[in-house]
Amino acid sequence: QVQLVESGGGSVQAGGSLRLSCLASGYGYSSRYCMGWFRQAPGKEREGVAAIDSPLGTRYADSVKGRFTISQDNAKNTLYLQMNSLKPEDTAMYYCAAFQGLCGGSWRRDYFYNYWGQGTQVTVSS
């Protein structure tokens, strides 16, 4: 079982930055996982924001491309999401997720992932 714990959320003004972290632990976790960040705003469906796997690199939703950067530190078993130039529409609960395999064409679909964190709230004010 893999456990994921997010941190780093908070409240910022538009144009500001935040860095989210997701610490992974548990039996079987390794760098050979597809790791993703999702978000869910009130009344909206959960959407994939970014994903990373070691061989193939990073993927981003068009809405965050150029503003968000996903990365991972395998020595620390930690996934990051650097969020710059934040907008009010980025306000949501952010979740990290893990799939035991490579990211594929379904990386933005929540059913693709085996494990989920509890989420961290990001609020961007105008």
Short mmCIF file of C-alpha atoms in Angstrom, two decimals:
data_model
loop_
_atom_site.label_atom_id
_atom_site.label_comp_id
_atom_site.label_asym_id
_atom_site.label_seq_id
_atom_site.Cartn_x
_atom_site.Cartn_y
_atom_site.Cartn_z
CA GLN A 1 0.00 0.00 0.00
CA VAL A 2 1.27 3.44 -0.94
CA GLN A 3 0.51 6.49 1.16
CA LEU A 4 0.55 10.01 -0.23
CA VAL A 5 0.54 13.15 1.91
CA GLU A 6 0.25 16.60 0.35
CA SER A 7 1.35 19.87 1.89
CA GLY A 8 2.07 23.45 0.88
CA GLY A 9 -1.35 24.77 0.09
CA GLY A 10 -2.51 28.17 1.28
CA SER A 11 -3.97 31.51 0.30
CA VAL A 12 -2.22 33.88 -2.09
CA GLN A 13 -3.09 36.86 -4.23
CA ALA A 14 -3.33 36.60 -7.99
CA GLY A 15 0.11 36.59 -9.55
CA GLY A 16 1.65 34.89 -6.55
CA SER A 17 3.32 31.52 -6.22
CA LEU A 18 3.00 28.37 -4.17
CA ARG A 19 4.86 25.08 -4.11
CA LEU A 20 2.96 21.93 -3.28
CA SER A 21 4.69 18.82 -2.01
CA CYS A 22 3.55 15.20 -1.90
CA LEU A 23 5.46 12.72 0.22
CA ALA A 24 5.10 9.11 -0.89
CA SER A 25 5.70 6.12 1.36
CA GLY A 26 4.74 2.54 1.75
CA TYR A 27 5.50 -0.90 0.44
CA GLY A 28 6.16 -1.10 -3.24
CA TYR A 29 6.56 2.58 -3.96
CA SER A 30 9.37 3.33 -6.36
CA SER A 31 10.39 5.89 -8.92
CA ARG A 32 8.72 3.72 -11.58
CA TYR A 33 5.36 5.25 -10.86
CA CYS A 34 3.40 7.78 -12.83
CA MET A 35 2.79 10.64 -10.38
CA GLY A 36 0.09 13.21 -11.03
CA TRP A 37 -1.43 16.35 -9.61
CA PHE A 38 -5.17 16.88 -9.80
CA ARG A 39 -7.44 19.64 -8.62
CA GLN A 40 -11.11 19.97 -7.87
CA ALA A 41 -12.98 23.22 -7.45
CA PRO A 42 -16.40 23.36 -5.77
CA GLY A 43 -19.09 22.15 -8.12
CA LYS A 44 -16.60 20.99 -10.72
CA GLU A 45 -15.13 17.66 -11.72
CA ARG A 46 -11.65 16.69 -10.65
CA GLU A 47 -9.17 17.48 -13.41
CA GLY A 48 -5.64 16.39 -14.13
CA VAL A 49 -3.16 19.25 -13.95
CA ALA A 50 0.24 17.65 -14.48
CA ALA A 51 1.97 14.27 -14.44
CA ILE A 52 5.49 12.91 -14.48
CA ASP A 53 7.27 9.63 -14.92
CA SER A 54 10.99 9.09 -15.06
CA PRO A 55 11.42 7.75 -18.58
CA LEU A 56 9.02 9.94 -20.46
CA GLY A 57 9.00 13.22 -18.58
CA THR A 58 6.27 15.69 -17.83
CA ARG A 59 2.79 16.46 -19.08
CA TYR A 60 0.57 19.47 -18.41
CA ALA A 61 -2.97 20.56 -18.91
CA ASP A 62 -3.19 23.49 -21.31
CA SER A 63 -4.65 25.68 -18.56
CA VAL A 64 -1.42 25.53 -16.52
CA LYS A 65 1.25 25.10 -19.18
CA GLY A 66 3.99 27.68 -18.76
CA ARG A 67 2.89 28.53 -15.20
CA PHE A 68 3.13 25.23 -13.30
CA THR A 69 6.10 22.88 -13.09
CA ILE A 70 5.93 19.31 -11.85
CA SER A 71 9.07 17.65 -10.54
CA GLN A 72 10.15 14.89 -8.23
CA ASP A 73 13.02 14.12 -5.91
CA ASN A 74 13.34 10.34 -5.91
CA ALA A 75 15.85 10.37 -3.05
CA LYS A 76 13.19 12.03 -0.88
CA ASN A 77 10.20 10.21 -2.40
CA THR A 78 8.64 13.61 -2.90
CA LEU A 79 6.63 15.06 -5.75
CA TYR A 80 6.37 18.83 -6.23
CA LEU A 81 4.15 21.24 -8.07
CA GLN A 82 5.59 24.73 -8.44
CA MET A 83 2.74 27.09 -9.24
CA ASN A 84 3.57 30.57 -10.54
CA SER A 85 1.42 33.40 -11.87
CA LEU A 86 -1.55 32.02 -9.98
CA LYS A 87 -5.03 33.04 -11.04
CA PRO A 88 -8.32 33.00 -9.11
CA GLU A 89 -9.46 30.14 -11.36
CA ASP A 90 -6.63 28.01 -9.93
CA THR A 91 -8.50 27.95 -6.62
CA ALA A 92 -9.22 24.32 -5.78
CA MET A 93 -8.35 21.37 -3.60
CA TYR A 94 -5.17 19.86 -5.02
CA TYR A 95 -4.46 16.14 -4.84
CA CYS A 96 -1.49 14.03 -5.74
CA ALA A 97 -2.01 10.59 -7.18
CA ALA A 98 0.10 7.59 -8.13
CA PHE A 99 -0.18 4.89 -10.74
CA GLN A 100 2.06 1.82 -10.65
CA GLY A 101 3.39 2.14 -14.16
CA LEU A 102 4.16 4.68 -16.82
CA CYS A 103 1.98 7.65 -17.57
CA GLY A 104 0.02 7.13 -20.74
CA GLY A 105 -2.69 8.81 -22.69
CA SER A 106 -5.09 8.55 -19.74
CA TRP A 107 -2.94 10.52 -17.31
CA ARG A 108 -5.63 13.19 -16.90
CA ARG A 109 -8.29 10.65 -15.90
CA ASP A 110 -8.68 10.06 -12.20
CA TYR A 111 -9.63 6.39 -12.71
CA PHE A 112 -6.11 5.81 -14.06
CA TYR A 113 -4.52 6.17 -10.63
CA ASN A 114 -4.26 3.61 -7.83
CA TYR A 115 -3.43 5.85 -4.89
CA TRP A 116 -4.53 9.29 -3.72
CA GLY A 117 -3.58 11.79 -1.07
CA GLN A 118 -6.03 13.66 1.12
CA GLY A 119 -5.61 16.99 -0.66
CA THR A 120 -4.37 20.47 0.15
CA GLN A 121 -6.39 23.64 -0.42
CA VAL A 122 -5.16 26.42 -2.69
CA THR A 123 -7.04 29.71 -2.68
CA VAL A 124 -6.13 32.56 -5.02
CA SER A 125 -7.74 35.93 -4.46
CA SER A 126 -8.05 38.67 -7.05
#
